[in-house]
C-alpha atoms as a PDB file:
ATOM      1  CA  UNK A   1       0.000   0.000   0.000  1.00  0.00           C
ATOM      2  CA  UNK A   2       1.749   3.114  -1.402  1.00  0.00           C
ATOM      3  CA  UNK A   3       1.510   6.159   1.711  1.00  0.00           C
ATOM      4  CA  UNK A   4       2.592   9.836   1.511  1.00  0.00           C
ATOM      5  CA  UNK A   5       3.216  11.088   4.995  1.00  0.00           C
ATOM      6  CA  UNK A   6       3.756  14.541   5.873  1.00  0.00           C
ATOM      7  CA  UNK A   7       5.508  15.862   8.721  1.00  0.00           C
ATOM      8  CA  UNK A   8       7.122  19.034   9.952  1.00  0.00           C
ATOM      9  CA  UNK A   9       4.251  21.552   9.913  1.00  0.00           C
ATOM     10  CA  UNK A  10       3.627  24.142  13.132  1.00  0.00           C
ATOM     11  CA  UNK A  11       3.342  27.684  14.259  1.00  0.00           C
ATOM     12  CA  UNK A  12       5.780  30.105  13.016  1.00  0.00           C
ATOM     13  CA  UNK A  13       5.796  33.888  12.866  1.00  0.00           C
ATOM     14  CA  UNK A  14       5.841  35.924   9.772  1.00  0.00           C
ATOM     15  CA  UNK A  15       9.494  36.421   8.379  1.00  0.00           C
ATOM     16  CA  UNK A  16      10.441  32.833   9.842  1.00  0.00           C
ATOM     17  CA  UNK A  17      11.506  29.747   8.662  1.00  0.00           C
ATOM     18  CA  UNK A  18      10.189  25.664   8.537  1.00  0.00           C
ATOM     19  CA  UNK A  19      11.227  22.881   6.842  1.00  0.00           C
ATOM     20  CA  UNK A  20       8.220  20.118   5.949  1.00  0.00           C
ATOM     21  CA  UNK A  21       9.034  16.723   4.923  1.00  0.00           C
ATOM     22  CA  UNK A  22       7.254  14.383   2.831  1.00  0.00           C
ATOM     23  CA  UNK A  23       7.945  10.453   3.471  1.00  0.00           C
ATOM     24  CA  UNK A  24       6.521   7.743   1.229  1.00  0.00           C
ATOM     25  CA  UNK A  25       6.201   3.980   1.644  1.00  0.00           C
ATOM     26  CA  UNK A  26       5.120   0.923  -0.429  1.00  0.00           C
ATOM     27  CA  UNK A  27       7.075   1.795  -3.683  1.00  0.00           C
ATOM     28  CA  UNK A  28       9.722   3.809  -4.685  1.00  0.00           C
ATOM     29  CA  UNK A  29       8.941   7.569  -6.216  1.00  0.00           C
ATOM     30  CA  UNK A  30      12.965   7.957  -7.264  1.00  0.00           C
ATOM     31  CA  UNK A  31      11.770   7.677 -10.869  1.00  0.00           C
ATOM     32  CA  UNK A  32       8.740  10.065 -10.665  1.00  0.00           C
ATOM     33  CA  UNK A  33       8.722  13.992 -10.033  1.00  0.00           C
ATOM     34  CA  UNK A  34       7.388  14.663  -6.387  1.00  0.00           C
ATOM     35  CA  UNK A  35       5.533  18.025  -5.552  1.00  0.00           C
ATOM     36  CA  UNK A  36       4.234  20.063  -2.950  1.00  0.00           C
ATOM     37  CA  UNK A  37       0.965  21.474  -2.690  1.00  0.00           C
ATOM     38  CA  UNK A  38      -1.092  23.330   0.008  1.00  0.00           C
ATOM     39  CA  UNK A  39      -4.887  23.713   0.494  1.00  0.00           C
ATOM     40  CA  UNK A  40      -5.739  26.918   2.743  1.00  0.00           C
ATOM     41  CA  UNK A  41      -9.439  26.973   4.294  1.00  0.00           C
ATOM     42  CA  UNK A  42     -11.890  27.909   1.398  1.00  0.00           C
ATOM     43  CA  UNK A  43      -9.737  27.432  -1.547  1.00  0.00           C
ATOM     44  CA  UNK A  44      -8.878  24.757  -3.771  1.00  0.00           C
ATOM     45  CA  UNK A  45      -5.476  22.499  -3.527  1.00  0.00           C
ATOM     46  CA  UNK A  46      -2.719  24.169  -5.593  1.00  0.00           C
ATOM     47  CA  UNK A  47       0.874  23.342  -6.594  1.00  0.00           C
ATOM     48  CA  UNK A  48       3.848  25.262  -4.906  1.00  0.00           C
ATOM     49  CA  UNK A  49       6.424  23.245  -5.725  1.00  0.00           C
ATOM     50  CA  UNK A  50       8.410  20.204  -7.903  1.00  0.00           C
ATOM     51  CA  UNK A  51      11.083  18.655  -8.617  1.00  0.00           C
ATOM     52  CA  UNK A  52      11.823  15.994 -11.306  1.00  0.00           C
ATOM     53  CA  UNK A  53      13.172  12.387 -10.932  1.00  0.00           C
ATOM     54  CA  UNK A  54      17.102  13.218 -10.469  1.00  0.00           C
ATOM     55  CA  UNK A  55      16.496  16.712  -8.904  1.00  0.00           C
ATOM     56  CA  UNK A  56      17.953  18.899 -11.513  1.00  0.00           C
ATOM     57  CA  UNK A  57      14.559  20.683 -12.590  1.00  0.00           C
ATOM     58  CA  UNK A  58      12.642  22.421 -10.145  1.00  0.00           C
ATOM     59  CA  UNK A  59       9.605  24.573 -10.528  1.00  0.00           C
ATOM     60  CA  UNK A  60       8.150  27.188  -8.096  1.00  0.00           C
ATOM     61  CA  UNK A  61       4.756  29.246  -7.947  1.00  0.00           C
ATOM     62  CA  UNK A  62       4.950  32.611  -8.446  1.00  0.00           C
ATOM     63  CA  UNK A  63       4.104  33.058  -4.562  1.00  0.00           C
ATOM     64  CA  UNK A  64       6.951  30.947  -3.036  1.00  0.00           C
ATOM     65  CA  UNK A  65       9.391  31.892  -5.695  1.00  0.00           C
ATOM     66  CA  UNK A  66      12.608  33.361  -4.392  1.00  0.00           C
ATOM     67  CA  UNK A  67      11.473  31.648  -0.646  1.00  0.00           C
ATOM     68  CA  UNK A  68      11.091  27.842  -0.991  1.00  0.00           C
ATOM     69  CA  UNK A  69      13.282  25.452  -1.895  1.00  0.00           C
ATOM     70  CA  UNK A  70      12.547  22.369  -2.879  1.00  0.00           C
ATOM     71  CA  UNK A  71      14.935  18.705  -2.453  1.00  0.00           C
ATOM     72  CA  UNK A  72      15.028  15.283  -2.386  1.00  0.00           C
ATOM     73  CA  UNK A  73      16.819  11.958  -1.078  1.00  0.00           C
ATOM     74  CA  UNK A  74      15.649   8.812  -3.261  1.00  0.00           C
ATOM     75  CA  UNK A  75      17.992   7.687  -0.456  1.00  0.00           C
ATOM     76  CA  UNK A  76      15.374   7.702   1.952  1.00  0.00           C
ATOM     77  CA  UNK A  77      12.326   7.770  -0.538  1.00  0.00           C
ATOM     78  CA  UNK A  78      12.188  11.376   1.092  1.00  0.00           C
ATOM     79  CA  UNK A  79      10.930  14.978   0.149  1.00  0.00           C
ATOM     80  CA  UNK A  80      11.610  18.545   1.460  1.00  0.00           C
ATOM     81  CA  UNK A  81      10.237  21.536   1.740  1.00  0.00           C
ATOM     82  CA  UNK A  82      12.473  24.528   3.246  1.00  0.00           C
ATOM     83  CA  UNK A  83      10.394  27.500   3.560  1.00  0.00           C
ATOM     84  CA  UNK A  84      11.686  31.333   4.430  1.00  0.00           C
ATOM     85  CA  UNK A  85      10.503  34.704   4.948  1.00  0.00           C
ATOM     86  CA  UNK A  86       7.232  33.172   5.544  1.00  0.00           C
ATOM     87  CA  UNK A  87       4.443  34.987   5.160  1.00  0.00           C
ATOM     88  CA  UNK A  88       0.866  35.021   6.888  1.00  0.00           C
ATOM     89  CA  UNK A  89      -0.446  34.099   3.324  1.00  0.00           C
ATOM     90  CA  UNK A  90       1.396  30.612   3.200  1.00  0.00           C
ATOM     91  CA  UNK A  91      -1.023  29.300   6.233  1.00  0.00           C
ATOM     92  CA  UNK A  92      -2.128  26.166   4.617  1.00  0.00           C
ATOM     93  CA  UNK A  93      -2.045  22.274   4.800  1.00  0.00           C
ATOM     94  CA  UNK A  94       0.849  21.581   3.201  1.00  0.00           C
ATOM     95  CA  UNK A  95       0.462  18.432   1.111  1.00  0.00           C
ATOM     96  CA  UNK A  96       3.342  16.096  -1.348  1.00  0.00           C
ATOM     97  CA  UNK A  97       2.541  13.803  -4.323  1.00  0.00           C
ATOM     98  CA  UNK A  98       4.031  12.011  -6.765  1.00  0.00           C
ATOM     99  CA  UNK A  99       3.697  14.081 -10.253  1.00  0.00           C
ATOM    100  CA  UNK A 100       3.066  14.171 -13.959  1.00  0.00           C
ATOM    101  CA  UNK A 101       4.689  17.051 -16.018  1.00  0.00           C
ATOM    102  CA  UNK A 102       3.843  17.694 -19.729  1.00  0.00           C
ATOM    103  CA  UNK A 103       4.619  20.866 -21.610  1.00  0.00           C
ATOM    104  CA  UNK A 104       1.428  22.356 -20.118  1.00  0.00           C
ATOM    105  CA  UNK A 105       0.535  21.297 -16.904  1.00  0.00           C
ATOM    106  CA  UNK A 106       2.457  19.617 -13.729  1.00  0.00           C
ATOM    107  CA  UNK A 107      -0.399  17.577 -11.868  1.00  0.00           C
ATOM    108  CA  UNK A 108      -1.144  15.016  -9.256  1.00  0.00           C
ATOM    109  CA  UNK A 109      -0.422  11.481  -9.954  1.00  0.00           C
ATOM    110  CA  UNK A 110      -1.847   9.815  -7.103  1.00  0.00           C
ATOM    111  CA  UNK A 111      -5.429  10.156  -6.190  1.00  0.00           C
ATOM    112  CA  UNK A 112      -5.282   9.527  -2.679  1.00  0.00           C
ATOM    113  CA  UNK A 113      -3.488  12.042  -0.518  1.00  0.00           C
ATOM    114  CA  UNK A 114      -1.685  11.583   3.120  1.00  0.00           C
ATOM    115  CA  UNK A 115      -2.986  13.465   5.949  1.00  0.00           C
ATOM    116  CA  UNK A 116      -1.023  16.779   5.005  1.00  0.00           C
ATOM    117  CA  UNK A 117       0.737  19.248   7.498  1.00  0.00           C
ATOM    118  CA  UNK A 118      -0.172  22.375   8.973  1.00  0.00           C
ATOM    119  CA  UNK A 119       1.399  25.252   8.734  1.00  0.00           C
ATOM    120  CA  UNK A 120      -0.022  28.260  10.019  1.00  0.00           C
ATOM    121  CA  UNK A 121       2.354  32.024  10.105  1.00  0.00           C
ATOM    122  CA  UNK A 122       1.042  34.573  12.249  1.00  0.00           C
ATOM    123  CA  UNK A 123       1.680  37.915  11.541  1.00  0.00           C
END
């Protein structure tokens, strides 16, 4: 049974700094991208982050740009998340899956999701 746990969520005022991690059992994800999205109350799920197979491509939203940083150890069957300068606006479940990029889209490729992680910035 493939599972996608996320850990590392919490509390943190604006202008600090966490690092999430994403842990995944039953199969190894060292040949797929892995992503991070988030889900804040009232909105729909949205990517933040990738990074392919071997690491060398990443891809960041415009909102995280320049403050996330995304990384991997197949090692360990393991992603990261290190966020800075966080902002009251990056309060969110914070969720990772396995993903599909195209020329057009990068999107979930699991349909089930783990429990996520909050991570909620007060200002």
């Amino acid at each position: 049974q493939v599972q996608l746990v996320e850990s590392g969520g919490g509390l943190v005022q604006a202008g600090g700094s966490l690092r999430i991690s994403c842990a995944a059992s039953g199969r190894s994800f060292s040949q797929n991208g892995m992503g991070w999205f988030r889900q804040a109350p009232g909105t729909e799920r949205q990517l933040v982050a990738s990074i392919s197979s071997n690491g060398e491509r990443e891809y960041y939203s415009e909102a995280v740009k320049g403050r996330f940083t995304i990384s991997r150890d197949n090692a360990k069957n393991t992603i990261y998340l290190q966020m800075n300068s966080l902002k009251p606006e990056d309060t969110a479940v914070y969720y990772c899956n396995a993903v599909v990029t195209t020329v057009n889209s990068i999107r979930p490729l699991l349909n089930s999701w783990g429990p996520g992680t909050q991570v909620t910035v007060s200002s």
